Amino acid sequence: MKPNGMLAGHQSDRRTFLKVTTAASALLLTDAVSGPTAAAATLAPGAAGQPGATAGAIKVSAAAVDVSTLRRVKQTMVAPPFLPEHEQQVSGDPKVVEVTLVIEEKRMEIDDNGTEVWALTYNGSVPGPIIVVHEGDYVEVTLQNPKSNFMEHNVDFHSATGALGGGALTKVQPGEQAVLRWKATKQGVFVYHCAPGDVMIPYHVVHGMSGAVMVLPRTGLTDGRGNSLTYDRAYYIGEQDYYIPRDEAGEFKKYDAPGDNFADALEVMRRLTPTHVVFNGKVGALTGDRALKAKVGEKVLFIHAQANRDSRPHLIGGHGDFVWETGSFADMPATGLETWFIRGGSAGAMLYEFRQPGLYAYVNHNLIEAVILGAAGHVVVEGEWSDDLMMQVVKPSPITT
């Protein structure tokens, strides 16, 4: 344990280092919205006074829609794998959906061996919570970076249009907050992640700082042929790759505070070989008492997001009845898939009706990553067994000639 004076000095040095590291990246974000096309960038009315906004770099558009007449609702965020309360189909005018994301830098164990990471999180979970709205809605996000944190953060919504997905308008230092409003013009499932600039972009993402957005069609999901599709349950699986440094003895290292592993982590990241690939933050996070639940006859929507690497989800014992592999609900879903592909930096969705009870394994079908690195979860399904679909004709017994 360091004496208080030394610890205070260490924290001050770290804060200074992290601010210097992100200062250069701030120039990149400013350049992205202050060049010849700056007039096309828009800032939500009233946001110019928010902490962290770059004065003069972004012009407010006179054509901004007046949303004061729209109904406002607060969406309560919940920790994955669950989704916030929502309707699958809506009618009437679009609304303004208010969301709060609070950044938390926290120590987390990521396996049963006590391996640790200083996770950079939205609302304290890896992945961050999923936001659910409908096409045409406005999403108003309050991003808070408490003073207790060490790093600068922001958020880039792949579902949003302009200013690096909002990343250029949401850079907040510890003790600051920003409010961003964007219109949900594209239906589908999308990634959001922290993107402060330069090497801090991958550093933050591989330390857990990503989440997802689902923008539903206002009339609900369809099979692309005019037939409505609904779900009885929905789960959000966020796949996370970690790059944990090792010491001279080959043991995973532990650090006193966020950012202390910066140089070591970059060395591991450059090898492009993760030490852990997990679902929902930790090896085994979706197994045992935390396994997903369903019943025979229920239709379950699985949303799978990976902010950094490609993945190949597969439900062992089941199939993808309807799969929006690229995430776009505007496109016709594929049907009857055994395995589907999620591109790094994207999300996809799969709908399946469970037909048999028992234990199902939901895995990344790079089986090395599933079995050895941790990208596996379970679905426990209740109901009556169908011998028509499968039956054991002969139990294992000695071979007879």
Coordinates of C-alpha atoms in Angstrom, one line a residue:
M1 CA 0.0 0.0 0.0
K2 CA 1.4 3.4 -1.0
P3 CA 1.5 6.3 1.5
N4 CA -1.4 8.7 0.9
G5 CA 1.0 11.4 -0.4
M6 CA 2.6 9.0 -2.9
L7 CA -0.8 7.7 -4.0
A8 CA -2.1 11.3 -4.6
G9 CA 1.0 12.1 -6.6
H10 CA 0.6 8.9 -8.6
Q11 CA -3.0 9.7 -9.4
S12 CA -2.1 13.3 -10.5
D13 CA 0.6 12.0 -12.8
R14 CA -1.8 9.4 -14.3
R15 CA -4.5 12.0 -14.9
T16 CA -1.9 14.2 -16.6
F17 CA -0.6 11.4 -18.7
L18 CA -4.1 10.4 -19.8
K19 CA -5.1 13.9 -20.7
V20 CA -1.9 14.4 -22.7
T21 CA -2.5 11.1 -24.5
T22 CA -6.0 12.2 -25.5
A23 CA -5.1 15.7 -26.4
A24 CA -3.7 14.8 -29.8
S25 CA -6.8 12.6 -30.4
A26 CA -9.0 15.6 -29.7
L27 CA -7.4 17.4 -32.7
L28 CA -8.4 14.4 -34.9
L29 CA -12.0 14.7 -33.8
T30 CA -12.0 18.5 -34.2
D31 CA -10.6 18.1 -37.7
A32 CA -13.3 15.6 -38.6
V33 CA -16.0 18.2 -38.1
S34 CA -14.2 21.6 -38.8
G35 CA -13.0 21.1 -42.4
P36 CA -14.8 22.2 -45.6
T37 CA -18.0 20.3 -44.6
A38 CA -18.3 21.9 -41.1
A39 CA -21.5 23.7 -42.2
A40 CA -23.1 20.3 -42.7
A41 CA -22.5 19.3 -39.1
T42 CA -25.3 20.0 -36.7
L43 CA -25.3 20.5 -33.0
A44 CA -28.5 20.0 -31.0
P45 CA -29.9 23.3 -29.8
G46 CA -28.6 24.2 -26.3
A47 CA -25.7 21.7 -26.6
A48 CA -23.1 24.3 -27.5
G49 CA -22.8 25.2 -23.8
Q50 CA -22.2 21.7 -22.8
P51 CA -18.8 20.9 -21.2
G52 CA -16.3 19.5 -23.7
A53 CA -18.0 21.1 -26.8
T54 CA -15.6 22.6 -29.3
A55 CA -16.7 26.3 -29.7
G56 CA -16.6 27.5 -33.2
A57 CA -15.8 24.2 -34.8
I58 CA -19.4 23.1 -35.3
K59 CA -22.2 25.3 -36.6
V60 CA -25.8 24.9 -35.5
S61 CA -28.2 24.2 -38.3
A62 CA -31.2 26.5 -38.7
A63 CA -33.1 23.5 -40.1
A64 CA -33.0 21.5 -36.8
V65 CA -36.4 20.0 -36.1
D66 CA -38.4 21.4 -33.2
V67 CA -38.9 18.4 -31.0
S68 CA -40.7 20.4 -28.2
T69 CA -44.1 19.0 -29.4
L70 CA -43.0 15.4 -29.2
R71 CA -43.8 13.2 -26.3
R72 CA -40.8 12.5 -24.0
V73 CA -40.1 9.1 -22.3
K74 CA -37.3 8.1 -20.0
Q75 CA -35.9 4.7 -20.8
T76 CA -34.5 2.9 -17.8
M77 CA -31.4 1.1 -18.7
V78 CA -30.9 -2.5 -17.5
A79 CA -27.8 -4.7 -17.4
P80 CA -27.3 -7.2 -20.3
P81 CA -28.4 -9.8 -21.3
F82 CA -31.7 -8.1 -20.7
L83 CA -33.4 -5.4 -22.7
P84 CA -35.3 -2.4 -21.4
E85 CA -39.1 -2.5 -21.4
H86 CA -40.4 -1.7 -24.9
E87 CA -43.1 -2.3 -27.4
Q88 CA -42.5 -4.3 -30.5
Q89 CA -45.0 -2.3 -32.6
V90 CA -46.0 1.4 -32.1
S91 CA -48.4 3.9 -33.7
G92 CA -48.6 7.6 -33.6
D93 CA -45.9 10.2 -33.8
P94 CA -42.2 9.6 -33.0
K95 CA -41.1 10.4 -29.5
V96 CA -37.9 11.6 -27.7
V97 CA -36.4 8.8 -25.8
E98 CA -34.2 10.0 -22.9
V99 CA -31.3 7.8 -21.9
T100 CA -28.5 8.3 -19.3
L101 CA -25.2 6.6 -19.6
V102 CA -22.9 6.9 -16.6
I103 CA -19.2 6.0 -17.3
E104 CA -17.6 3.8 -14.6
E105 CA -14.0 2.7 -14.5
K106 CA -14.0 -0.4 -12.4
R107 CA -11.9 -3.4 -11.5
M108 CA -13.5 -6.7 -12.7
E109 CA -12.7 -10.3 -12.6
I110 CA -13.1 -11.9 -16.1
D111 CA -12.6 -15.6 -15.3
D112 CA -12.7 -18.1 -12.4
N113 CA -8.9 -17.8 -12.0
G114 CA -9.1 -14.3 -10.6
T115 CA -7.8 -12.6 -13.8
E116 CA -8.5 -8.9 -13.6
V117 CA -9.1 -5.9 -15.9
W118 CA -9.8 -2.3 -15.1
A119 CA -12.9 -2.2 -17.2
L120 CA -14.1 1.0 -18.8
T121 CA -17.9 0.7 -18.8
Y122 CA -21.2 2.4 -19.6
N123 CA -23.4 2.0 -16.5
G124 CA -21.0 -0.4 -14.9
S125 CA -21.5 -3.5 -17.2
V126 CA -19.6 -5.1 -20.0
P127 CA -21.1 -4.7 -22.5
G128 CA -23.0 -1.5 -21.8
P129 CA -26.8 -1.6 -21.8
I130 CA -28.8 -1.9 -25.0
I131 CA -31.0 1.1 -26.0
V132 CA -34.3 0.2 -27.8
V133 CA -36.2 2.7 -29.9
H134 CA -38.3 2.8 -33.1
E135 CA -37.4 4.2 -36.4
G136 CA -38.1 7.9 -36.5
D137 CA -37.7 8.4 -32.7
Y138 CA -35.1 10.9 -31.3
V139 CA -32.6 9.5 -28.8
E140 CA -31.4 12.0 -26.3
V141 CA -28.4 10.7 -24.4
T142 CA -26.9 12.2 -21.3
L143 CA -23.3 11.0 -21.0
Q144 CA -21.8 11.5 -17.6
N145 CA -18.1 11.1 -16.7
P146 CA -18.0 11.2 -12.8
K147 CA -15.1 13.1 -11.2
S148 CA -13.9 9.9 -9.6
N149 CA -12.8 8.6 -13.1
F150 CA -9.3 9.1 -14.5
M151 CA -10.0 9.2 -18.3
E152 CA -11.6 11.2 -20.9
H153 CA -14.5 9.4 -22.7
N154 CA -17.1 9.8 -25.3
V155 CA -19.6 7.7 -27.3
D156 CA -19.8 6.9 -31.0
F157 CA -23.3 5.5 -32.1
H158 CA -23.1 3.5 -35.3
S159 CA -26.9 4.1 -35.5
A160 CA -26.5 7.9 -35.6
T161 CA -25.7 10.2 -38.5
G162 CA -22.9 12.9 -38.3
A163 CA -20.0 14.1 -36.2
L164 CA -18.3 10.6 -35.9
G165 CA -21.5 9.1 -34.6
G166 CA -21.7 11.8 -31.9
G167 CA -18.1 11.0 -30.8
A168 CA -17.0 14.6 -31.7
L169 CA -19.8 16.1 -29.6
T170 CA -19.6 14.0 -26.5
K171 CA -15.9 14.1 -25.3
V172 CA -16.1 14.5 -21.5
Q173 CA -13.4 14.9 -19.0
P174 CA -13.9 13.5 -15.4
G175 CA -16.5 15.7 -13.7
E176 CA -18.2 16.6 -17.0
Q177 CA -21.4 15.6 -18.9
A178 CA -22.7 16.1 -22.4
V179 CA -26.2 15.8 -23.9
L180 CA -26.5 14.5 -27.5
R181 CA -29.7 14.0 -29.5
W182 CA -29.8 12.0 -32.7
K183 CA -32.6 10.7 -34.9
A184 CA -33.0 7.0 -35.4
T185 CA -33.2 7.0 -39.2
K186 CA -32.0 3.4 -39.8
Q187 CA -33.8 0.3 -38.5
G188 CA -31.7 -2.6 -37.2
V189 CA -29.2 -3.4 -34.4
F190 CA -26.0 -1.4 -34.0
V191 CA -22.9 -1.1 -31.9
Y192 CA -22.0 2.0 -29.9
H193 CA -18.5 2.4 -28.3
C194 CA -16.1 4.9 -26.8
A195 CA -13.8 6.5 -29.4
P196 CA -11.7 9.3 -27.9
G197 CA -9.2 9.1 -30.7
D198 CA -5.9 7.5 -31.8
V199 CA -4.7 4.5 -29.8
M200 CA -7.3 5.3 -27.1
I201 CA -10.0 4.0 -29.4
P202 CA -9.0 0.4 -29.4
Y203 CA -7.7 0.7 -25.9
H204 CA -11.1 1.7 -24.5
V205 CA -13.0 -0.8 -26.7
V206 CA -10.9 -3.8 -25.6
H207 CA -11.4 -2.7 -22.0
G208 CA -15.1 -3.2 -22.3
M209 CA -16.5 0.1 -23.5
S210 CA -19.2 -0.8 -26.0
G211 CA -22.9 -1.4 -26.1
A212 CA -25.7 -1.7 -28.6
V213 CA -28.8 0.0 -30.0
M214 CA -31.9 -1.7 -31.5
V215 CA -34.0 0.4 -33.8
L216 CA -37.2 -1.5 -34.5
P217 CA -39.5 -0.8 -37.5
R218 CA -42.6 1.1 -36.2
T219 CA -44.8 -1.8 -37.5
G220 CA -42.5 -4.4 -35.9
L221 CA -40.3 -7.1 -37.4
T222 CA -41.3 -9.0 -40.6
D223 CA -40.0 -11.9 -42.6
G224 CA -39.5 -9.7 -45.6
R225 CA -42.7 -11.1 -47.3
G226 CA -45.2 -9.1 -45.3
N227 CA -45.7 -11.5 -42.5
S228 CA -45.3 -10.2 -39.0
L229 CA -42.6 -11.6 -36.6
T230 CA -42.8 -11.3 -32.9
Y231 CA -40.7 -12.5 -30.0
D232 CA -41.6 -13.7 -26.5
R233 CA -38.2 -13.0 -25.0
A234 CA -35.1 -11.1 -26.1
Y235 CA -31.5 -11.4 -25.0
Y236 CA -28.5 -9.2 -25.7
I237 CA -25.1 -11.0 -26.0
G238 CA -22.1 -8.7 -26.1
E239 CA -18.9 -10.4 -27.1
Q240 CA -15.8 -9.0 -25.6
D241 CA -12.1 -9.6 -26.5
Y242 CA -9.6 -8.9 -23.7
Y243 CA -5.8 -8.5 -24.0
I244 CA -4.3 -9.0 -20.5
P245 CA -0.6 -8.6 -20.1
R246 CA 1.5 -11.3 -18.4
D247 CA 4.5 -11.0 -16.1
E248 CA 7.9 -12.7 -16.5
A249 CA 6.5 -15.9 -15.0
G250 CA 3.6 -16.0 -17.4
E251 CA 1.0 -15.0 -14.9
F252 CA -1.6 -12.4 -15.7
K253 CA -0.7 -9.0 -14.3
K254 CA -2.8 -6.8 -12.0
Y255 CA -2.7 -3.1 -11.8
D256 CA -3.5 -0.5 -9.2
A257 CA -5.7 1.8 -11.2
P258 CA -7.2 2.5 -14.7
G259 CA -4.5 3.3 -17.3
D260 CA -1.6 1.8 -15.4
N261 CA -1.5 -1.1 -17.9
F262 CA -1.4 1.3 -20.9
A263 CA 2.0 0.4 -22.4
D264 CA 1.8 -3.3 -21.5
A265 CA -1.7 -3.6 -23.0
L266 CA -0.7 -2.0 -26.2
E267 CA 2.0 -4.6 -26.7
V268 CA -0.5 -7.4 -26.3
M269 CA -3.0 -5.7 -28.5
R270 CA -0.5 -5.3 -31.3
R271 CA -0.3 -9.1 -31.6
L272 CA -4.0 -9.3 -32.4
T273 CA -4.3 -12.4 -30.2
P274 CA -6.8 -12.0 -27.3
T275 CA -6.2 -13.7 -24.0
H276 CA -9.9 -14.0 -23.4
V277 CA -13.0 -13.9 -25.7
V278 CA -16.1 -13.8 -23.5
F279 CA -19.8 -13.2 -23.6
N280 CA -21.1 -10.4 -21.3
G281 CA -17.9 -9.5 -19.6
K282 CA -16.7 -12.7 -18.1
V283 CA -16.1 -16.4 -18.7
G284 CA -19.2 -18.2 -17.7
A285 CA -21.3 -15.0 -17.4
L286 CA -24.2 -16.8 -19.2
T287 CA -24.0 -20.2 -17.6
G288 CA -25.1 -21.9 -14.4
D289 CA -27.5 -19.7 -12.4
R290 CA -27.0 -17.0 -15.0
A291 CA -28.0 -19.1 -18.0
L292 CA -30.6 -17.7 -20.3
K293 CA -34.1 -19.1 -19.9
A294 CA -36.9 -20.1 -22.4
K295 CA -39.8 -22.5 -22.8
V296 CA -40.7 -24.8 -25.6
G297 CA -42.9 -22.9 -28.1
E298 CA -41.4 -19.5 -27.2
K299 CA -39.8 -17.4 -29.9
V300 CA -36.6 -15.8 -28.6
L301 CA -34.7 -12.9 -30.2
F302 CA -30.9 -13.0 -29.7
I303 CA -29.0 -9.8 -30.4
H304 CA -25.3 -10.4 -30.8
A305 CA -22.7 -7.5 -30.9
Q306 CA -19.0 -7.4 -31.3
A307 CA -17.3 -4.0 -31.4
N308 CA -13.8 -5.2 -32.5
R309 CA -13.5 -8.7 -33.9
D310 CA -15.5 -11.1 -36.2
S311 CA -17.7 -13.7 -34.6
R312 CA -19.7 -16.8 -35.7
P313 CA -22.6 -17.3 -33.4
H314 CA -24.1 -20.8 -33.3
L315 CA -26.9 -22.3 -31.2
I316 CA -26.0 -25.9 -30.5
G317 CA -29.2 -28.0 -30.8
G318 CA -31.1 -25.2 -32.6
H319 CA -31.0 -23.0 -35.6
G320 CA -31.5 -19.4 -36.7
D321 CA -35.1 -19.5 -38.0
F322 CA -34.7 -15.8 -39.1
V323 CA -31.4 -14.1 -39.1
W324 CA -30.5 -10.5 -39.8
E325 CA -26.9 -11.2 -40.1
T326 CA -25.8 -7.6 -41.0
G327 CA -28.2 -6.1 -38.5
S328 CA -30.5 -4.3 -40.9
F329 CA -34.2 -5.0 -40.3
A330 CA -34.9 -3.2 -43.6
D331 CA -33.4 -6.3 -45.4
M332 CA -35.0 -9.7 -45.8
P333 CA -33.8 -12.1 -43.1
A334 CA -32.0 -15.3 -44.0
T335 CA -33.7 -18.4 -42.8
G336 CA -32.8 -21.8 -41.3
L337 CA -29.1 -20.9 -40.7
E338 CA -26.8 -23.2 -38.6
T339 CA -24.2 -20.5 -38.0
W340 CA -24.2 -16.8 -38.9
F341 CA -21.5 -14.2 -39.2
I342 CA -21.1 -11.0 -37.1
R343 CA -18.6 -8.6 -38.5
G344 CA -16.3 -6.8 -36.1
G345 CA -17.8 -3.4 -35.3
S346 CA -21.4 -4.6 -35.9
A347 CA -24.4 -6.3 -34.4
G348 CA -26.8 -8.9 -35.8
A349 CA -30.1 -10.5 -34.7
M350 CA -31.5 -14.0 -34.7
L351 CA -35.0 -15.3 -34.0
Y352 CA -35.6 -18.9 -33.0
E353 CA -38.6 -20.8 -31.7
F354 CA -37.5 -23.5 -29.3
R355 CA -38.9 -26.9 -30.1
Q356 CA -37.2 -29.2 -27.5
P357 CA -36.5 -28.8 -23.8
G358 CA -33.0 -29.1 -22.3
L359 CA -29.7 -27.4 -22.3
Y360 CA -28.6 -25.5 -25.4
A361 CA -25.1 -24.0 -25.8
Y362 CA -24.9 -20.6 -27.5
V363 CA -21.3 -20.2 -28.7
N364 CA -18.9 -18.5 -31.0
H365 CA -18.2 -21.3 -33.4
N366 CA -14.6 -20.6 -33.5
L367 CA -14.5 -23.4 -31.0
I368 CA -11.0 -22.4 -29.7
E369 CA -12.5 -19.1 -28.7
A370 CA -15.6 -20.8 -27.3
V371 CA -14.1 -23.6 -25.3
I372 CA -10.6 -22.3 -24.4
L373 CA -11.1 -18.5 -24.4
G374 CA -14.6 -18.3 -23.0
A375 CA -17.1 -17.3 -25.7
A376 CA -19.9 -19.6 -24.7
G377 CA -23.2 -19.4 -22.9
H378 CA -26.2 -21.6 -22.1
V379 CA -29.9 -21.5 -22.7
V380 CA -32.0 -23.7 -20.4
V381 CA -35.4 -24.6 -21.9
E382 CA -38.4 -26.0 -20.1
G383 CA -41.1 -28.1 -21.8
E384 CA -42.1 -31.5 -23.1
W385 CA -39.7 -33.6 -25.2
S386 CA -40.7 -34.6 -28.7
D387 CA -39.6 -38.1 -29.8
D388 CA -40.7 -37.1 -33.3
L389 CA -37.9 -34.6 -33.5
M390 CA -35.3 -36.7 -31.7
M391 CA -35.1 -40.0 -29.8
Q392 CA -32.5 -42.3 -28.6
V393 CA -33.1 -45.6 -30.4
V394 CA -30.5 -47.6 -28.7
K395 CA -28.6 -46.6 -25.5
P396 CA -24.8 -46.8 -25.6
S397 CA -23.8 -50.5 -25.1
P398 CA -21.1 -52.9 -26.2
I399 CA -20.6 -53.3 -29.9
T400 CA -22.0 -56.6 -31.2
T401 CA -20.9 -58.2 -34.4

